[in-house]
Amino acid sequence: MKKILLIIGGLLVLLLAAAFIIPIAFKDDIKAKIDQQIATSVNANVYFDADKFSLSLFRHFPNVTVSLQDFGVVGKYPFKGDTLVSVKDFEIVVNLMSVISGDQIKVNGIFLDSPRVLAKVLKDGSANWDIAIKDSTQAPVTDTTAAKFSIGIKEWEVKNGYIVYDDATMPMYTKIESLNHTGSGDFTQDIFEMASKTQIEKFTVAYGGTEYLTDKKLEADLTLEMNIPQLKFTFKQNTAKINDFALEFDGFFAMPDTNMVMDITYKTKETEFKHLLSLVPGVYTESFKDVEAKGTIAFDGLVKGTYNARQLPAFALNLLINNAMFKYPSLPTAVNNINVDMKIDNKDGVIDHTLIDIKKFNLDLGKNPINGRLLVQGLSKSTIDANVIAKINLAEITQMFPMEGLTLRGLYNLDLKAKGVYDTLTKQIPTINAKMRLQDGFVKSKDFPAPMEQMNVVAEIINLTGKMVDTKINVSDFRMKLEDEPLQASAYVENLDDYTYDVKVKGAADLTKMTKIYPLAGMTLTGRVVADITTKGKMSDVTAGRYDQLPTSGTMGMSNFTFTSKDVPQGVKITSAQMNFTPQQINLTEYKGFLGKSDVDMTGAISNYIGFMFGKDQTLKGNLNFKSNKFDVNEWMAEDPNAKPSPNDTVPLSVVEIPKNIDFVLASSIGQVIYTNMKMNNLKGNVIVRNGTVKMEQLAFNTLGGNFIVDGSYNPLDIKHPKFDFNLNIANLAIPAAFQTFNTVQKMMPLAQHMDGKVSTNFKVGGELGQDMMPNMATLAGGGVLKLAEAMIKDAPILQKLVAATKLNALSSMQLKDLLLQASISNGKIEYKPFDVNAGPYKLNIAGGSFLNGALDYKLIVDAPSGALGAAANQALASFTGGKSLVGDRIKIPIKVGGTYNAPNFVPLGGSSSGTTTVKEVVVANAKEAADKLKAEAEARFRAKTDSIRVANEAKLKAETDRVKADLEAKRKAAEDSLNKRLNSEKKKLLNQFGFPSKKDTTKKN
């Protein structure tokens, strides 16, 4: 027995030791497996600390506990830098025997401490949680019944969670802060009860840019019956509470297929008005519990039917408030006579069948009543009947609502009546008669104690027919002072079919002071603006470009203006600016300031500004003289301009999208431009921003000891595949500096790192840019000429290996002089036309090129005097020729260069790859060349002899031909003369025969 106990005890000790040792011993293997799985499955950057990863059998014995601290997932393009999820401490407890059996893994608990989640959807529908790498080789799963195992979870807990859901497609924004949640349920069962408790300290919901819930406190205690096979969830005991307003639910929610089927009713558990009051923004404060309130409420509603892409469920909401009031104990005046009767009803889910009926809405702010009613039938084509009357003494509001640090004064009056149909298709609007007036307004806050005072506003909206053309909006008076600086304006707009406007603004505005009174979320504005502007016209003239029909005049000046936002963290500063206006353009007579850290000085003209402000798809045009002493491009191309690069790195760049509705020509003169790790000095030329692209015309600058003239373009219209196209004219560029600066040079000419000297070039190159704004080498195409006036190649490993292969020691360095290289780039390769280089007594002819992935493909012919080969080379030649002498005084050694720059190989053309066998091939090649040379000389001598004989024969033939021609011509002339004499003799005989005297006798007779 004692022996058995010892054995059992030994086994227990062994098991305990294994439980301690195995997680430690296999930690690295476990992490390696996790990393491997992440790399093949997840398109994101996943980080975790292996030292904070633990696997334990003791924390929840006999279960296995896996814990991981400081875990996170960071997105890649287009969510680069966004943290999808981060968790301070993640723990999962698994039943050990279920893992061993493998049929069903039973998870006893999942615990998350301080998780932070950012769920984001872009306008194009891209979601940042879609990070799984798709396996194209894996067949789709069509039958899940054959799954080998399932997972069951018993309980879970989330502590101090922070969740943001930002969906730009809707657009909808939800933020949850300080989330604490627990839940339990046996997911191994098909039907079971799931219980959960949730507490959220701050809950914000916005839709379409409007916040419907802001920093509300939320509590939920839910028990649901979970029918997993039918995906039906039925409410049992449950309560949901927003601030102090509690609701209870009844019914079910199911997803039998792609549809969502629901039959849910809800109602408030309380009937006291105070609980509903807790939802009002600004009312729910720490002292809310001491608020005196009276009155009753009734609140209920339903959602019933099917929801899918084509239909909505029916819905209803009813709210009734009777004879309510509330009063803060520290304030002297109560809000009385609160009565609301509101009904929202939709019986069939058709959105145009929605009814919003506020039959009664009234409350008294002290002695100031607000009364109104509203009826809306239909939401796309709406029938509206509204009447609101309010008379408010603003000073009394602060006696009813807790507004710490805020002082209000002034009399506000509103009288609004609207009745009729609102339909954008038929351009109908209700008849409207609305008048608003603010007299002697005064606003002062603790954030900025200087008040906005002497505020007077008179405005009205009139439409008596319901036709948009008959609408008149008249802000006849707007006046205010801020620290004794007056601002006044007026605006008149009529005819909403063709807006006719007349606007005047005069005065000064201190943006610093105004934004302290009215803070702008996520944005900072400071500075002073002084304006005196008058403009009027019609929208039809704006869209048609008839700017002569839009009389606009005036001036505007800005000083010490600054602007920063989440999208522009670099900031914009205008030290001073002056401009004047005409209908056609803004004349910028002065602009001095900074874009980020870069100073800017501009003058010029901006045109089509009216069309740009009011018209759709209108382009803002400008011709500006742009000057800067130092401009840092990196600051505007980096995802995070405040990121601090490591000593061996630069600030990471990202693709910059160019606005398509900007057409600017910037005649630029910049002392120094910083781009990546390069500094360009004395930059001059035109930069044209047009149609979403940037074009450079004769852009001249100096850098790396050379002079550059650049023509080219940057085209990011396809933001995922931006393109560039440059024509580079470069003179005297320092080769070592070019290699250190340009990664393209490092890829295309690795030999440059061992060259000293300068290069000039006229080169055209284009292709795609990566998301880091670096060229995609595989897409490069172009070509041009490289000129090396004088350069030296020395200590290059590739030359040292060439010497080792050929035994030609003089090839260890090369002096390049007056070298002209014709190069072209295509299909990932740079190709050189054949060129000659002298290296001591040798002449080299080089042709071919190298691939941009590093592979070499060159043909090298070494022309060497046979007497200068050296003993090793001569001995190698003799071994292949049997001691016979070579033909001619020079030999040529053709070599193919392959491999890579760092690992080249030298192969005799048509021969083996061994460097010692190249001489045999050389002998054969030289013998053939000598024979060809003798044959060519014999053929040349033969052609010369035959040409000489031919020329002599041609001369003799020409002389004989000329003699025969002359003899024949003499004979022809003699025969002609003889014939003429005979004809004259016969003529005289005939005349005498017929009695006609000769010319001589006729004269005498007369």
Short mmCIF file of N, CA, C and O in Angstrom, two decimals, residues 357-395:
data_model
loop_
_atom_site.label_atom_id
_atom_site.label_comp_id
_atom_site.label_asym_id
_atom_site.label_seq_id
_atom_site.Cartn_x
_atom_site.Cartn_y
_atom_site.Cartn_z
N ASP A 357 -47.41 63.72 -35.13
CA ASP A 357 -48.48 64.62 -34.70
C ASP A 357 -48.18 65.11 -33.29
O ASP A 357 -48.33 64.36 -32.32
N ILE A 358 -47.71 66.36 -33.17
CA ILE A 358 -47.53 67.00 -31.86
C ILE A 358 -48.72 67.94 -31.70
O ILE A 358 -48.71 69.10 -32.15
N LYS A 359 -49.76 67.40 -31.09
CA LYS A 359 -50.98 68.19 -30.96
C LYS A 359 -50.80 69.36 -30.00
O LYS A 359 -51.44 70.41 -30.18
N LYS A 360 -49.96 69.15 -29.01
CA LYS A 360 -49.79 70.20 -28.00
C LYS A 360 -48.34 70.22 -27.54
O LYS A 360 -47.73 69.18 -27.28
N PHE A 361 -47.78 71.41 -27.47
CA PHE A 361 -46.47 71.61 -26.86
C PHE A 361 -46.48 73.00 -26.26
O PHE A 361 -46.58 74.01 -26.97
N ASN A 362 -46.42 73.05 -24.95
CA ASN A 362 -46.34 74.37 -24.32
C ASN A 362 -45.60 74.28 -23.00
O ASN A 362 -45.60 73.26 -22.32
N LEU A 363 -44.91 75.36 -22.68
CA LEU A 363 -44.26 75.52 -21.38
C LEU A 363 -44.07 77.01 -21.15
O LEU A 363 -44.03 77.81 -22.09
N ASP A 364 -43.97 77.36 -19.87
CA ASP A 364 -43.76 78.75 -19.49
C ASP A 364 -42.38 78.88 -18.86
O ASP A 364 -42.10 78.27 -17.82
N LEU A 365 -41.50 79.65 -19.52
CA LEU A 365 -40.19 79.97 -18.95
C LEU A 365 -40.38 81.22 -18.09
O LEU A 365 -40.24 82.35 -18.57
N GLY A 366 -40.72 81.02 -16.82
CA GLY A 366 -41.08 82.16 -15.98
C GLY A 366 -42.37 82.76 -16.51
O GLY A 366 -43.41 82.10 -16.57
N LYS A 367 -42.30 84.00 -16.94
CA LYS A 367 -43.47 84.68 -17.51
C LYS A 367 -43.47 84.64 -19.04
O LYS A 367 -44.27 85.33 -19.67
N ASN A 368 -42.58 83.82 -19.59
CA ASN A 368 -42.42 83.79 -21.05
C ASN A 368 -42.94 82.46 -21.60
O ASN A 368 -42.32 81.42 -21.39
N PRO A 369 -44.07 82.47 -22.31
CA PRO A 369 -44.65 81.23 -22.80
C PRO A 369 -44.08 80.82 -24.17
O PRO A 369 -43.70 81.64 -24.99
N ILE A 370 -44.01 79.50 -24.35
CA ILE A 370 -43.71 78.91 -25.66
C ILE A 370 -44.85 77.95 -25.96
O ILE A 370 -45.11 77.02 -25.19
N ASN A 371 -45.52 78.18 -27.10
CA ASN A 371 -46.64 77.34 -27.49
C ASN A 371 -46.46 76.91 -28.94
O ASN A 371 -46.02 77.71 -29.79
N GLY A 372 -46.80 75.66 -29.20
CA GLY A 372 -46.68 75.21 -30.58
C GLY A 372 -47.41 73.93 -30.84
O GLY A 372 -47.84 73.21 -29.93
N ARG A 373 -47.61 73.65 -32.11
CA ARG A 373 -48.16 72.39 -32.57
C ARG A 373 -47.53 72.07 -33.92
O ARG A 373 -47.09 72.96 -34.65
N LEU A 374 -47.48 70.75 -34.26
CA LEU A 374 -46.86 70.33 -35.51
C LEU A 374 -47.52 69.05 -35.99
O LEU A 374 -47.68 68.11 -35.22
N LEU A 375 -47.89 69.05 -37.28
CA LEU A 375 -48.43 67.86 -37.91
C LEU A 375 -47.66 67.62 -39.20
O LEU A 375 -47.58 68.50 -40.07
N VAL A 376 -47.04 66.43 -39.30
CA VAL A 376 -46.31 66.04 -40.51
C VAL A 376 -46.82 64.68 -40.96
O VAL A 376 -46.78 63.71 -40.19
N GLN A 377 -47.32 64.61 -42.20
CA GLN A 377 -47.79 63.36 -42.78
C GLN A 377 -46.92 63.03 -43.99
O GLN A 377 -46.91 63.76 -44.98
N GLY A 378 -46.16 61.92 -43.88
CA GLY A 378 -45.24 61.54 -44.94
C GLY A 378 -43.88 62.19 -44.75
O GLY A 378 -43.79 63.31 -44.24
N LEU A 379 -42.84 61.46 -45.17
CA LEU A 379 -41.49 61.99 -44.95
C LEU A 379 -40.77 62.36 -46.23
O LEU A 379 -39.79 63.09 -46.17
N SER A 380 -41.19 61.86 -47.40
CA SER A 380 -40.57 62.32 -48.65
C SER A 380 -41.42 63.41 -49.29
O SER A 380 -40.92 64.46 -49.67
N LYS A 381 -42.73 63.14 -49.40
CA LYS A 381 -43.68 64.20 -49.77
C LYS A 381 -44.52 64.46 -48.53
O LYS A 381 -45.40 63.68 -48.18
N SER A 382 -44.22 65.57 -47.86
CA SER A 382 -44.78 65.80 -46.53
C SER A 382 -45.86 66.87 -46.56
O SER A 382 -45.69 67.93 -47.19
N THR A 383 -46.93 66.57 -45.85
CA THR A 383 -47.96 67.58 -45.59
C THR A 383 -47.70 68.13 -44.19
O THR A 383 -47.65 67.38 -43.21
N ILE A 384 -47.53 69.45 -44.11
CA ILE A 384 -47.07 70.08 -42.86
C ILE A 384 -48.09 71.13 -42.42
O ILE A 384 -48.62 71.91 -43.23
N ASP A 385 -48.35 71.13 -41.11
CA ASP A 385 -49.17 72.18 -40.50
C ASP A 385 -48.51 72.50 -39.16
O ASP A 385 -48.54 71.69 -38.23
N ALA A 386 -47.90 73.69 -39.05
CA ALA A 386 -47.14 74.04 -37.85
C ALA A 386 -47.47 75.46 -37.42
O ALA A 386 -47.74 76.34 -38.24
N ASN A 387 -47.43 75.65 -36.10
CA ASN A 387 -47.64 76.99 -35.53
C ASN A 387 -46.84 77.05 -34.22
O ASN A 387 -47.07 76.26 -33.31
N VAL A 388 -45.87 77.97 -34.15
CA VAL A 388 -45.04 78.13 -32.96
C VAL A 388 -44.98 79.61 -32.61
O VAL A 388 -44.68 80.45 -33.48
N ILE A 389 -45.24 79.91 -31.34
CA ILE A 389 -45.13 81.28 -30.85
C ILE A 389 -44.29 81.25 -29.58
O ILE A 389 -44.55 80.47 -28.67
N ALA A 390 -43.25 82.09 -29.54
CA ALA A 390 -42.38 82.13 -28.36
C ALA A 390 -42.01 83.58 -28.06
O ALA A 390 -41.70 84.36 -28.97
N LYS A 391 -42.05 83.90 -26.79
CA LYS A 391 -41.57 85.20 -26.30
C LYS A 391 -40.70 84.91 -25.08
O LYS A 391 -41.21 84.43 -24.07
N ILE A 392 -39.41 85.19 -25.21
CA ILE A 392 -38.47 84.77 -24.18
C ILE A 392 -37.61 85.95 -23.76
O ILE A 392 -37.02 86.64 -24.60
N ASN A 393 -37.52 86.13 -22.47
CA ASN A 393 -36.55 87.05 -21.89
C ASN A 393 -35.34 86.21 -21.52
O ASN A 393 -35.37 85.41 -20.59
N LEU A 394 -34.25 86.35 -22.28
CA LEU A 394 -33.09 85.48 -22.11
C LEU A 394 -32.50 85.58 -20.70
O LEU A 394 -31.91 84.61 -20.21
N ALA A 395 -32.64 86.71 -20.09
CA ALA A 395 -32.08 86.87 -18.74
C ALA A 395 -32.75 85.92 -17.75
O ALA A 395 -32.13 85.46 -16.78
#
